[in-house]
C-alpha cells in the first residue's frame, strides 16, 4: 500500500518573491541595509501592532539578543517549556544562564503555569513562553505571575505570527517577543529574519 507523503511545511513562493529578489539584486544592496528591510519592519509593526520591531539574522539570534539585553547571564535561571524547538533552550545556555524545564499541558502542549510557579527560585530571572504551532499560551496568567514575582517575560513567537489573545498579537504581552521567518514558518523570507521589540 502506498502512503502519500505529508510535508510538515511547503513554502508558497507563487507571489512577488522572484520580482522582489531581482529588485534587490538590481540595487546591489544584498546585505546590511536596503529598502526591503525598512518595508519589512514597517509592515511587521503594522500587522502586529508592535511599537518597535527590528530585523536580525534569524529567530535564534533574536532570542539570544533578547535574553542578553535583559541582562541575563551566569548564575541566573530562565524557565522554559520541555516541548519546544531547541533554540529556545540553546540561547539561554549561550548567555551562561541555566535553562530550567517545566512541563507542558497535555491539553494543548503549551507551558504549564502551575509548574512554572513551582520551579521559581531566588535565581529565576525570566519565564520564556513558547507559542507552538500557532497556539497561544495563557498570557494573562503568565503576565500576572511574572509581574507578581518580579520576573521578565520573554515570548518565543517563532511559530505564531498572526496569533492573537483577546485581539492582542503574541509578542506584545511580555518584555520582548521574537519571531522567525525560516522556510517552515507561517511567513518565510528564506533563512529568515528574526524580529524582536522591547517596550
Ligand atoms: C523555528 C523556531 C526558532 C528558531 O528560529 P530560526 O529562525 O530558525 O533561528 C525558535 N523557537 C521556535 C519555537 C521555533 O519554532
PDB file of N, CA, C and O in Angstrom, residues 83 104-112 132-133 135-138:
ATOM      1  N   UNK A  83       8.683  21.109  25.893  1.00  0.00           N
ATOM      2  CA  UNK A  83       8.356  20.890  24.487  1.00  0.00           C
ATOM      3  C   UNK A  83       8.492  22.194  23.723  1.00  0.00           C
ATOM      4  O   UNK A  83       7.675  23.107  23.861  1.00  0.00           O
ATOM      5  N   UNK A 104       4.614  20.738  30.014  1.00  0.00           N
ATOM      6  CA  UNK A 104       3.601  21.312  29.133  1.00  0.00           C
ATOM      7  C   UNK A 104       2.263  20.645  29.450  1.00  0.00           C
ATOM      8  O   UNK A 104       2.221  19.524  29.941  1.00  0.00           O
ATOM      9  N   UNK A 105       1.174  21.361  29.164  1.00  0.00           N
ATOM     10  CA  UNK A 105      -0.157  20.830  29.441  1.00  0.00           C
ATOM     11  C   UNK A 105      -0.514  19.780  28.391  1.00  0.00           C
ATOM     12  O   UNK A 105      -0.268  20.000  27.197  1.00  0.00           O
ATOM     13  N   UNK A 106      -1.108  18.665  28.824  1.00  0.00           N
ATOM     14  CA  UNK A 106      -1.451  17.620  27.858  1.00  0.00           C
ATOM     15  C   UNK A 106      -2.576  18.082  26.929  1.00  0.00           C
ATOM     16  O   UNK A 106      -2.717  17.599  25.812  1.00  0.00           O
ATOM     17  N   UNK A 107      -3.362  19.064  27.369  1.00  0.00           N
ATOM     18  CA  UNK A 107      -4.499  19.515  26.561  1.00  0.00           C
ATOM     19  C   UNK A 107      -4.067  20.270  25.303  1.00  0.00           C
ATOM     20  O   UNK A 107      -4.688  20.131  24.251  1.00  0.00           O
ATOM     21  N   UNK A 108      -3.002  21.092  25.399  1.00  0.00           N
ATOM     22  CA  UNK A 108      -2.614  21.890  24.226  1.00  0.00           C
ATOM     23  C   UNK A 108      -1.104  21.963  24.005  1.00  0.00           C
ATOM     24  O   UNK A 108      -0.647  22.706  23.132  1.00  0.00           O
ATOM     25  N   UNK A 109      -0.324  21.201  24.803  1.00  0.00           N
ATOM     26  CA  UNK A 109       1.130  21.115  24.659  1.00  0.00           C
ATOM     27  C   UNK A 109       1.850  22.421  25.000  1.00  0.00           C
ATOM     28  O   UNK A 109       3.022  22.590  24.696  1.00  0.00           O
ATOM     29  N   UNK A 110       1.143  23.375  25.604  1.00  0.00           N
ATOM     30  CA  UNK A 110       1.769  24.665  25.932  1.00  0.00           C
ATOM     31  C   UNK A 110       2.203  24.700  27.399  1.00  0.00           C
ATOM     32  O   UNK A 110       1.760  23.881  28.210  1.00  0.00           O
ATOM     33  N   UNK A 111       3.043  25.664  27.724  1.00  0.00           N
ATOM     34  CA  UNK A 111       3.659  25.780  29.056  1.00  0.00           C
ATOM     35  C   UNK A 111       2.615  25.720  30.187  1.00  0.00           C
ATOM     36  O   UNK A 111       1.572  26.376  30.134  1.00  0.00           O
ATOM     37  N   UNK A 112       2.915  24.895  31.191  1.00  0.00           N
ATOM     38  CA  UNK A 112       2.011  24.661  32.325  1.00  0.00           C
ATOM     39  C   UNK A 112       2.314  25.668  33.441  1.00  0.00           C
ATOM     40  O   UNK A 112       3.394  25.643  34.043  1.00  0.00           O
ATOM     41  N   UNK A 132       3.374  27.467  20.423  1.00  0.00           N
ATOM     42  CA  UNK A 132       3.672  26.405  19.451  1.00  0.00           C
ATOM     43  C   UNK A 132       2.579  26.222  18.412  1.00  0.00           C
ATOM     44  O   UNK A 132       1.395  26.240  18.745  1.00  0.00           O
ATOM     45  N   UNK A 133       2.985  25.987  17.161  1.00  0.00           N
ATOM     46  CA  UNK A 133       2.043  25.662  16.075  1.00  0.00           C
ATOM     47  C   UNK A 133       0.899  26.677  15.983  1.00  0.00           C
ATOM     48  O   UNK A 133      -0.238  26.308  15.694  1.00  0.00           O
ATOM     49  N   UNK A 135      -0.611  28.120  18.356  1.00  0.00           N
ATOM     50  CA  UNK A 135      -1.434  28.158  19.574  1.00  0.00           C
ATOM     51  C   UNK A 135      -0.819  29.142  20.573  1.00  0.00           C
ATOM     52  O   UNK A 135       0.390  29.330  20.594  1.00  0.00           O
ATOM     53  N   UNK A 136      -1.665  29.751  21.379  1.00  0.00           N
ATOM     54  CA  UNK A 136      -1.208  30.839  22.253  1.00  0.00           C
ATOM     55  C   UNK A 136      -1.241  30.413  23.724  1.00  0.00           C
ATOM     56  O   UNK A 136      -2.247  29.873  24.201  1.00  0.00           O
ATOM     57  N   UNK A 137      -0.143  30.657  24.438  1.00  0.00           N
ATOM     58  CA  UNK A 137      -0.063  30.344  25.877  1.00  0.00           C
ATOM     59  C   UNK A 137      -1.056  31.224  26.646  1.00  0.00           C
ATOM     60  O   UNK A 137      -1.543  32.230  26.126  1.00  0.00           O
ATOM     61  N   UNK A 138      -1.295  30.861  27.896  1.00  0.00           N
ATOM     62  CA  UNK A 138      -2.212  31.636  28.736  1.00  0.00           C
ATOM     63  C   UNK A 138      -1.504  32.919  29.185  1.00  0.00           C
ATOM     64  O   UNK A 138      -0.936  33.003  30.281  1.00  0.00           O
TER      65      UNK A 138
END
